[in-house]
Amino acid sequence: MTTTMQNQGPLSTAIPPRSGFQPIPTRIRDTRDSQVPPLVVEPIAEQEQAAIRQSLGELGCKLAEIHRTAAEAYMSQALYEQALPHIEAAATFAPTELEYQVQLGFVRYVTGDDNGAIGAFNRALAIDGNNVEGWFNLGMVLFGQSQHAEAEDCFRRASELEPNDAQTWNNRGVCLWNLQRAAEARTCFQRALQIDPNDTDAAFNLQSLPR
């Protein structure tokens, strides 16, 4: 049995021309041979370089947003391992985007990479030293590593920026208790209960302090 293909016009095998950037070379030249000159890319004018840099910047922002959207789709299903490479890519394409660094720190933390989380939160705070989530989250990771003095400093900074967050005051109190600064811990637990009288953690911690 034979099959025939309907005539749909001539098939083109030529790659359509592109504008903007120089084409990527496809044939290897042996640069190990000193007699064979390597590929030389023609220099371009400064104005054209600026246009290319702008195009690359715009492309990077678009790619960052695409990867961030993919990461959030995975995170919405608690698929953090699958979300990680996407939020890493987003933070790479847009390294000065605060939100991407905070999200990257969170995902690295929940996937067990404490050092990676600390690095991401520190980069977020380098972008904006007044980011409450960055200080709070960094404190949480440091506390989990028993770095109580460093964690207390993070919660202190977070409480200064957002003084009406009961959880921050409670966490700061726990750090102070671990540092054997019971009087200061008591003040923090009391402050947490003033903000939220239903904070059971702060109430339990306050009752657990020696009288």
PDB file of N, CA, C and O in Angstrom, residues 94-103 123-125 127-128 131:
ATOM      1  N   ALA A  94      16.457  38.309  37.319  1.00  0.00           N
ATOM      2  CA  ALA A  94      16.146  39.609  37.923  1.00  0.00           C
ATOM      3  C   ALA A  94      16.733  39.647  39.336  1.00  0.00           C
ATOM      4  O   ALA A  94      16.005  39.573  40.324  1.00  0.00           O
ATOM      5  N   PRO A  95      18.059  39.742  39.458  1.00  0.00           N
ATOM      6  CA  PRO A  95      18.711  39.617  40.760  1.00  0.00           C
ATOM      7  C   PRO A  95      18.413  40.746  41.734  1.00  0.00           C
ATOM      8  O   PRO A  95      18.631  40.588  42.937  1.00  0.00           O
ATOM      9  N   THR A  96      17.913  41.866  41.248  1.00  0.00           N
ATOM     10  CA  THR A  96      17.609  42.981  42.151  1.00  0.00           C
ATOM     11  C   THR A  96      16.132  43.032  42.523  1.00  0.00           C
ATOM     12  O   THR A  96      15.706  43.990  43.173  1.00  0.00           O
ATOM     13  N   GLU A  97      15.363  42.028  42.106  1.00  0.00           N
ATOM     14  CA  GLU A  97      13.932  41.989  42.440  1.00  0.00           C
ATOM     15  C   GLU A  97      13.782  41.401  43.841  1.00  0.00           C
ATOM     16  O   GLU A  97      14.038  40.217  44.073  1.00  0.00           O
ATOM     17  N   LEU A  98      13.369  42.238  44.779  1.00  0.00           N
ATOM     18  CA  LEU A  98      13.289  41.848  46.189  1.00  0.00           C
ATOM     19  C   LEU A  98      12.402  40.624  46.406  1.00  0.00           C
ATOM     20  O   LEU A  98      12.769  39.677  47.115  1.00  0.00           O
ATOM     21  N   GLU A  99      11.232  40.621  45.795  1.00  0.00           N
ATOM     22  CA  GLU A  99      10.269  39.551  46.018  1.00  0.00           C
ATOM     23  C   GLU A  99      10.826  38.193  45.613  1.00  0.00           C
ATOM     24  O   GLU A  99      10.589  37.186  46.293  1.00  0.00           O
ATOM     25  N   TYR A 100      11.583  38.146  44.533  1.00  0.00           N
ATOM     26  CA  TYR A 100      12.133  36.875  44.068  1.00  0.00           C
ATOM     27  C   TYR A 100      13.131  36.314  45.075  1.00  0.00           C
ATOM     28  O   TYR A 100      13.173  35.106  45.314  1.00  0.00           O
ATOM     29  N   GLN A 101      13.946  37.188  45.665  1.00  0.00           N
ATOM     30  CA  GLN A 101      14.931  36.727  46.642  1.00  0.00           C
ATOM     31  C   GLN A 101      14.251  36.211  47.908  1.00  0.00           C
ATOM     32  O   GLN A 101      14.666  35.188  48.474  1.00  0.00           O
ATOM     33  N   VAL A 102      13.189  36.882  48.345  1.00  0.00           N
ATOM     34  CA  VAL A 102      12.458  36.417  49.533  1.00  0.00           C
ATOM     35  C   VAL A 102      11.796  35.071  49.251  1.00  0.00           C
ATOM     36  O   VAL A 102      11.842  34.149  50.082  1.00  0.00           O
ATOM     37  N   GLN A 103      11.177  34.935  48.082  1.00  0.00           N
ATOM     38  CA  GLN A 103      10.551  33.666  47.726  1.00  0.00           C
ATOM     39  C   GLN A 103      11.592  32.554  47.593  1.00  0.00           C
ATOM     40  O   GLN A 103      11.360  31.419  48.021  1.00  0.00           O
ATOM     41  N   ARG A 123      20.573  38.567  50.622  1.00  0.00           N
ATOM     42  CA  ARG A 123      20.525  39.340  49.371  1.00  0.00           C
ATOM     43  C   ARG A 123      19.284  40.225  49.338  1.00  0.00           C
ATOM     44  O   ARG A 123      19.337  41.362  48.857  1.00  0.00           O
ATOM     45  N   ALA A 124      18.171  39.709  49.838  1.00  0.00           N
ATOM     46  CA  ALA A 124      16.948  40.522  49.904  1.00  0.00           C
ATOM     47  C   ALA A 124      17.165  41.738  50.787  1.00  0.00           C
ATOM     48  O   ALA A 124      16.750  42.855  50.447  1.00  0.00           O
ATOM     49  N   LEU A 125      17.833  41.538  51.918  1.00  0.00           N
ATOM     50  CA  LEU A 125      18.056  42.656  52.841  1.00  0.00           C
ATOM     51  C   LEU A 125      19.096  43.626  52.301  1.00  0.00           C
ATOM     52  O   LEU A 125      19.081  44.808  52.653  1.00  0.00           O
ATOM     53  N   ILE A 127      19.114  44.436  49.217  1.00  0.00           N
ATOM     54  CA  ILE A 127      18.292  45.238  48.308  1.00  0.00           C
ATOM     55  C   ILE A 127      17.465  46.240  49.101  1.00  0.00           C
ATOM     56  O   ILE A 127      17.343  47.409  48.727  1.00  0.00           O
ATOM     57  N   ASP A 128      16.885  45.781  50.204  1.00  0.00           N
ATOM     58  CA  ASP A 128      16.028  46.636  51.043  1.00  0.00           C
ATOM     59  C   ASP A 128      16.227  46.244  52.498  1.00  0.00           C
ATOM     60  O   ASP A 128      15.690  45.241  52.961  1.00  0.00           O
ATOM     61  N   ASN A 131      13.083  45.483  54.881  1.00  0.00           N
ATOM     62  CA  ASN A 131      12.115  44.451  54.532  1.00  0.00           C
ATOM     63  C   ASN A 131      11.830  43.568  55.741  1.00  0.00           C
ATOM     64  O   ASN A 131      12.695  42.801  56.189  1.00  0.00           O
TER      65      ASN A 131
END
